Amino acid sequence: MPVFNQSRSNIIRLIFGAVFLVIFAQLFNLQIFSSKYKKMAQENALFPKRIYPSRGIIYDRNGKAILNNTIMYDLMVTPSQVKNIDTGYFCELLGIDTAEFRNRMFDARYKNGPFRPTIFEDLLPPDLYAKLEENLWRFPGFNLQERPIRVYPFNAAAHIMGYVGEVDSNTIKRYNYGYQLGDYVGRSGLEQSYERVLMGRRGIEFWIKDNKNRLVGHYENKSSDTAAIAGKNLRTYLDIDLQQLAEKLLSGKVGAIVAIEPKTGGIIAMASGPDFDPNDLTGPDKQKNYAKLALDVSAPLLNRAIKGLFAPGSTYKPLGALIGLDEHIITPASGYPCLGVYYGCPHPVKCDEHNPGHAANLRLAIAHSCNSFFSNTLRLEIDNPEYRSARKGLTKWKEYLNAFGLGHRIGVDLPSEDGGLIPDTSVYDKEYHDQWNSCTMVGGGLGIGQDKMSVTPLQMANAMCIIANKGYFYIPHLVEKIDGVSTDSSLLSRYLQKHEVLTHIADDVYEVVMSGMQDVVEIGTARVARIPGIDMCAKTGTAQNRLVLDNKAVYLPNNSMFVCFAPRENPKIAIAVVIQNAGYGATWAAPIGSLLVEKYLNDTLRPGRVAEVNRIAGTNLMPKYLVRVQFKTDSIRAAEWARQTGDSTRWLKYQDPVFRRVSLDTFHLNNAQPVQLKTPVMKPKEIPTIVPPDSVTN
Amino acid sequence: MTQRTTITKGIDRSLIWLWFILCTIGVMSIFAATYREGENVLQGFISLKTDYSRQSLFFIIGGIIGIFILLTDSKFFTATANLWYAFGIVLLLLVFPFHTNIKGTKSIIRFGSAFQIQPVDMCKIFVNLALAKYLSRIETDFARPRSQLIAAVIALVPAMISIMQNETGLALVYFSFFLVMFREGLPSSVLIIGASLAVLVVATLLVEPNTLALVLTGIAGLAIYIVRKQIKRHKNVLYLIISIWVVCVGVQRFAVPFVFDHVFQPYQVKRIYDLIGKDYVPKSEAAALEIERQLQSGTKKKGGSDNYNVKQSKIAIGSGGVIGKGLLKGTQTRYDFVPEQRTDFIFCTIGEGFGFVGSVIFLAIYLLLLMRVVTIAERQRSVFSRCYAYGVASVFFFHIIINVCMTIGLAPVIGIPLPFVSYGGTSLLTFTVMLFILVRLDADRQMVLR
């Protein structure tokens, strides 16, 4: 049999070989050349599960936990496993309707797919949790997942602690701590400042997932997993009892209290009014509560102890004296023949005391808070012959105050502190076109803590520490130590540094200033603050202020201020109290300061003093103009809402004359005519501007 | 004892060994693809509920059938070839009234709940026998176009029927018999024209229509310029070139779009576009809806989105690296990322588990098998056996390259199994029977069979 075409067998072999070579080449390309498939396979099949450590706990000076961690539960749903459940009963338990149920199920499917658990309802209230746990077996596909959250057993120190919230994209970019969306991060207060130690270290467990994103097991027997390390605890100087008392005394008031331990700079208490319950920002209603706080014009979220700016008024006077003493311009024997007015400058400054000899020496001048004496002292400091020019004198004076921690951020371990203002030459150059001298400032009231000067309550308390310590201070701070971190770490080392700011004053000269301040309590304006058995040095202050509201200047009640330290020998506490628009310093601020000193030093209050606490706590001193401002911002927002959504029901409420009368009924301001009411119009929001107080008494 | 010598006499042991090795690899791969942690392996094998145990059962059944085939007289196959072919066609036609709709294909007949056959799969053996029978007839002069046409009809009738049963992939297999015809003297021009047509179709898909038309015109012009002297002598050359040009442009402008729009199912068009990396935009709203409908109802054969399949398959194979992750260590194939991985995408398991080295060795076994079959074919005295052997080589070759190329993204997704390895009883038995008939015929290679 002849075999035709036998050569074609070789062609066929060739074709086979060639095609297989092509396949080998592609395999080489896929398996050896390109590395992307390995990565894609990992992304496909590995799920790095984050294990959250518990955040560090914050303790007060006596070891009581100011905040703690607790477990709340999220209700999770895996949509694909939800089958044959009694939807009606389920909705009844949760208090939602079936339409909402369907919506949420749809969202869950949409967000995470049907095979992965998604949050159905987060942070269940305890009673709901109990009900659900009992009935969970009825609802396949639903389960409860632990979620650690913060609790505040004392309901106190909200501003200091701050709160924890989901990390935003800015924070992720700014800090290289490896945050991912959905992580929790300290958003203010100590939670933010000490985020690095509080957060601990996240662990990662690698899980293998299948094609439907279900986790099916550990990857390589956990060999590449990292364990979570719990956050470190903070030990603070805070005395939670004193803190609670301070907050109680501030209720119904706008103001701030700061108490510092002079020897260490440790902050014993720091309160700001109005405040809020820190537990409001952790539980299930945190969004709602936060919105409510954020929209309140009295700004309860604002920590006025570090962000409130006030003219120090008469509380500045001891500092003015110290500068003069350090520069050797005045001596304890210096006096000023004041008869009620300071006539040294073209613009006279009034003084409350008229008796001749009330400022015969430094001690008397401080005790009687003589405006003439301190105006004169400021002039002497600025026109100091040693510097031969007012510019240099002012610069030197500012340097002193800056060294005292005024006019710049003092560096407390809380975020977003304000620095206040101590004016320098450029401020006056700008306003007076270079035509100014020492009388310009005295006329404005700079010598008595007014004019362009503004400070925070924290700075005022710190200034008291300088006097109490006779010339030095430590930067005020809250955290004494961090468990497991040495105190000279970068976080805490700057608080161990002693700031010697007055070096030319002998101790006996300090004694004169202190005696003057003690006289304030014994015989002067702050007699109400006297505590038997405690030598307290103090100074009151009262500052007028006004406000532009509806294009009218409105005079508001005075700011009531009080600074003190006690005991005189070996001081243990220095306090600054500011109550906004409350009246004289001696009326509200001084009793509050006195109660805090007594509570702290004696650990308890005398029987009659408890009634005093309740009287003060029960008095509402909220400035009346806030009602008007609140009405305005709310109605503008309602109008804006109506413009954007077409839903005018909220806006119309503000048009109703009855509602307007009721809402604005409390608007009585002493010096203002009843304001002509305008219809709320859609125009840029008017922000009430606070005009610096222009005169001072006391 | 004497009987045993007659069975084993003249038998090519290398083929038996290759068959055994490939089937073993098949069972192992299916095990790797479907085994889940915590299963009792022994129980899994005994219970016959797992895919790997069923495959092993079919492996054993295949061996028994193989022994029966080896016991059969070789003349039986030549004598009954046409009968088998007729039987196969009847079986194929029976599918129309009796088919069960599974995963969109209409080519399966079910008996009870457990047993099912796919005639189009088995028909390969019958076609191979009938074609060999026809080509080996003394009357057949394969140089005549009429004989070539008849041979083509024998091969393509089952293909047409199976296309009607929505089983395009398996229909394509029948085109591989052209390789047999090529060996038996089909003019090279047929293959060249076929290859040119394929190039043209691919070019149509890849190149913008007007550009391609211009290029074709340019080529035609160039050809006329080159052969201008011959044209002066024979006008016919000019007409030939012009008619080729007309056919090419016609194919490119009209035939391909027509076939894509009216002959192929929309999902098939989409698969082809997926392969070349283009987005398929259905011409009509109806076509878009059809794709959507097929996706929804699973009418489209096998698996989820094709693009997804191929992507996952490439990831699985690509992540194998040089030596692979090891048996049962592949994350892609272990956790169902590759759909259909125990059947059409079984090669992923080998690619991921054993890497480049393992894949090349595995494919080398196939190449060895193919080369061996070609060698055996060439040593046959009878044309029947030679044609049959080439038929076996062609069908195996087609299955292997289309399947492997599909998993590594070189061919569109056509659901045809990998011989001896993919899960599936019909497929395993079909290939086994084909191979054992070859072994039987080869044992009688000194005989002249007609």
PDB file of C-alpha atoms in Angstrom, chain A residues 1-17 19-20 22-32 34 37-38 40-42 44-46 208-212 214 216 219, chain B residues 179 182-186 188 311-312 314-315 317-319 321-322 331-332 335-337 347 351 355-356 359-360 363 366-367 370-371 374-375 378 383 386 390 393 397 400-401 404-405 408 410 450:
ATOM      1  CA  MET A   1       0.000   0.000   0.000  1.00  0.00           C
ATOM      2  CA  PRO A   2       1.557   3.218  -1.088  1.00  0.00           C
ATOM      3  CA  VAL A   3       1.756   5.841   1.620  1.00  0.00           C
ATOM      4  CA  PHE A   4       0.923   9.246   0.228  1.00  0.00           C
ATOM      5  CA  ASN A   5       1.662  12.525   1.814  1.00  0.00           C
ATOM      6  CA  GLN A   6       3.804  10.992   4.521  1.00  0.00           C
ATOM      7  CA  SER A   7       5.759  14.222   4.752  1.00  0.00           C
ATOM      8  CA  ARG A   8       2.601  15.847   6.023  1.00  0.00           C
ATOM      9  CA  SER A   9       2.944  13.944   9.269  1.00  0.00           C
ATOM     10  CA  ASN A  10       5.914  16.132  10.032  1.00  0.00           C
ATOM     11  CA  ILE A  11       3.900  19.260   9.312  1.00  0.00           C
ATOM     12  CA  ILE A  12       1.291  18.055  11.752  1.00  0.00           C
ATOM     13  CA  ARG A  13       3.958  17.368  14.373  1.00  0.00           C
ATOM     14  CA  LEU A  14       5.290  20.842  13.742  1.00  0.00           C
ATOM     15  CA  ILE A  15       1.873  22.387  14.235  1.00  0.00           C
ATOM     16  CA  PHE A  16       1.458  20.478  17.528  1.00  0.00           C
ATOM     17  CA  GLY A  17       4.874  21.572  18.735  1.00  0.00           C
ATOM     18  CA  VAL A  19       1.038  25.559  19.428  1.00  0.00           C
ATOM     19  CA  PHE A  20       2.411  24.034  22.610  1.00  0.00           C
ATOM     20  CA  VAL A  22       2.910  29.346  22.302  1.00  0.00           C
ATOM     21  CA  ILE A  23       1.161  27.992  25.378  1.00  0.00           C
ATOM     22  CA  PHE A  24       4.471  27.593  27.221  1.00  0.00           C
ATOM     23  CA  ALA A  25       5.373  31.164  26.344  1.00  0.00           C
ATOM     24  CA  GLN A  26       2.094  32.469  27.723  1.00  0.00           C
ATOM     25  CA  LEU A  27       2.544  30.381  30.878  1.00  0.00           C
ATOM     26  CA  PHE A  28       6.013  31.797  31.282  1.00  0.00           C
ATOM     27  CA  ASN A  29       4.575  35.261  30.868  1.00  0.00           C
ATOM     28  CA  LEU A  30       1.804  34.692  33.414  1.00  0.00           C
ATOM     29  CA  GLN A  31       3.649  32.726  36.034  1.00  0.00           C
ATOM     30  CA  ILE A  32       7.184  34.031  35.958  1.00  0.00           C
ATOM     31  CA  SER A  34       4.300  39.277  35.633  1.00  0.00           C
ATOM     32  CA  TYR A  37      -1.135  38.077  39.569  1.00  0.00           C
ATOM     33  CA  LYS A  38       0.412  37.132  42.890  1.00  0.00           C
ATOM     34  CA  MET A  40      -4.148  40.103  42.833  1.00  0.00           C
ATOM     35  CA  ALA A  41      -4.443  36.608  44.259  1.00  0.00           C
ATOM     36  CA  GLN A  42      -3.607  37.963  47.725  1.00  0.00           C
ATOM     37  CA  ASN A  44      -8.628  38.205  46.238  1.00  0.00           C
ATOM     38  CA  ALA A  45      -8.207  35.726  48.952  1.00  0.00           C
ATOM     39  CA  LEU A  46      -6.698  37.457  52.001  1.00  0.00           C
ATOM     40  CA  ILE A 208      -8.660  33.605  54.020  1.00  0.00           C
ATOM     41  CA  LYS A 209     -11.873  34.549  52.293  1.00  0.00           C
ATOM     42  CA  ASP A 210     -13.684  32.732  49.569  1.00  0.00           C
ATOM     43  CA  ASN A 211     -15.251  34.026  46.382  1.00  0.00           C
ATOM     44  CA  LYS A 212     -18.261  35.303  48.262  1.00  0.00           C
ATOM     45  CA  ARG A 214     -16.919  34.807  53.584  1.00  0.00           C
ATOM     46  CA  VAL A 216     -13.150  30.656  55.904  1.00  0.00           C
ATOM     47  CA  TYR A 219      -4.007  32.207  56.833  1.00  0.00           C
TER      48      TYR A 219
ATOM     49  CA  LEU B 179      -6.365  17.725  10.083  1.00  0.00           C
ATOM     50  CA  PHE B 182      -5.055  17.211   5.395  1.00  0.00           C
ATOM     51  CA  ARG B 183      -2.918  14.179   6.119  1.00  0.00           C
ATOM     52  CA  GLU B 184      -4.863  12.184   3.569  1.00  0.00           C
ATOM     53  CA  GLY B 185      -4.201  14.677   0.828  1.00  0.00           C
ATOM     54  CA  LEU B 186      -6.542  17.613   1.197  1.00  0.00           C
ATOM     55  CA  SER B 188      -2.834  22.753   1.109  1.00  0.00           C
ATOM     56  CA  LYS B 311      -9.509  36.983  34.941  1.00  0.00           C
ATOM     57  CA  GLN B 312      -9.771  34.720  37.980  1.00  0.00           C
ATOM     58  CA  LYS B 314      -5.331  33.980  34.972  1.00  0.00           C
ATOM     59  CA  ILE B 315      -4.864  35.177  38.539  1.00  0.00           C
ATOM     60  CA  ILE B 317      -2.382  30.389  37.193  1.00  0.00           C
ATOM     61  CA  GLY B 318      -0.271  33.536  37.414  1.00  0.00           C
ATOM     62  CA  SER B 319      -0.052  33.370  41.189  1.00  0.00           C
ATOM     63  CA  GLY B 321       4.826  31.290  40.132  1.00  0.00           C
ATOM     64  CA  VAL B 322       7.701  29.006  39.285  1.00  0.00           C
ATOM     65  CA  THR B 331      -6.003  30.187  47.602  1.00  0.00           C
ATOM     66  CA  GLN B 332      -7.689  30.890  44.276  1.00  0.00           C
ATOM     67  CA  TYR B 335     -11.973  28.999  47.617  1.00  0.00           C
ATOM     68  CA  ASP B 336     -14.100  28.926  44.489  1.00  0.00           C
ATOM     69  CA  PHE B 337     -12.720  32.061  42.914  1.00  0.00           C
ATOM     70  CA  PHE B 347      -5.981  23.519  34.456  1.00  0.00           C
ATOM     71  CA  GLY B 351      -1.200  26.015  37.312  1.00  0.00           C
ATOM     72  CA  GLY B 355       3.435  26.565  39.006  1.00  0.00           C
ATOM     73  CA  PHE B 356       5.290  26.932  35.758  1.00  0.00           C
ATOM     74  CA  SER B 359       2.271  23.104  34.131  1.00  0.00           C
ATOM     75  CA  VAL B 360       5.023  22.530  31.601  1.00  0.00           C
ATOM     76  CA  LEU B 363       1.491  19.779  29.129  1.00  0.00           C
ATOM     77  CA  TYR B 366       0.010  15.680  26.585  1.00  0.00           C
ATOM     78  CA  LEU B 367       2.517  16.565  23.897  1.00  0.00           C
ATOM     79  CA  LEU B 370       0.025  13.454  20.782  1.00  0.00           C
ATOM     80  CA  MET B 371       3.430  12.736  19.295  1.00  0.00           C
ATOM     81  CA  VAL B 374       1.130  10.463  15.373  1.00  0.00           C
ATOM     82  CA  THR B 375       4.022   7.997  15.428  1.00  0.00           C
ATOM     83  CA  GLU B 378       2.398   6.471  10.668  1.00  0.00           C
ATOM     84  CA  VAL B 383      -5.451   3.496   5.897  1.00  0.00           C
ATOM     85  CA  ARG B 386      -4.000   5.608  10.199  1.00  0.00           C
ATOM     86  CA  TYR B 390      -4.977  10.953  13.180  1.00  0.00           C
ATOM     87  CA  ALA B 393      -4.651  13.057  17.640  1.00  0.00           C
ATOM     88  CA  PHE B 397      -5.076  18.316  20.240  1.00  0.00           C
ATOM     89  CA  ILE B 400      -6.157  20.447  24.847  1.00  0.00           C
ATOM     90  CA  ILE B 401      -5.167  23.681  23.152  1.00  0.00           C
ATOM     91  CA  VAL B 404      -5.646  25.491  28.034  1.00  0.00           C
ATOM     92  CA  CYS B 405      -5.634  28.610  25.876  1.00  0.00           C
ATOM     93  CA  ILE B 408      -4.651  31.454  30.107  1.00  0.00           C
ATOM     94  CA  LEU B 410      -5.431  33.074  24.574  1.00  0.00           C
ATOM     95  CA  ARG B 450     -11.062  -1.980   5.487  1.00  0.00           C
TER      96      ARG B 450
END
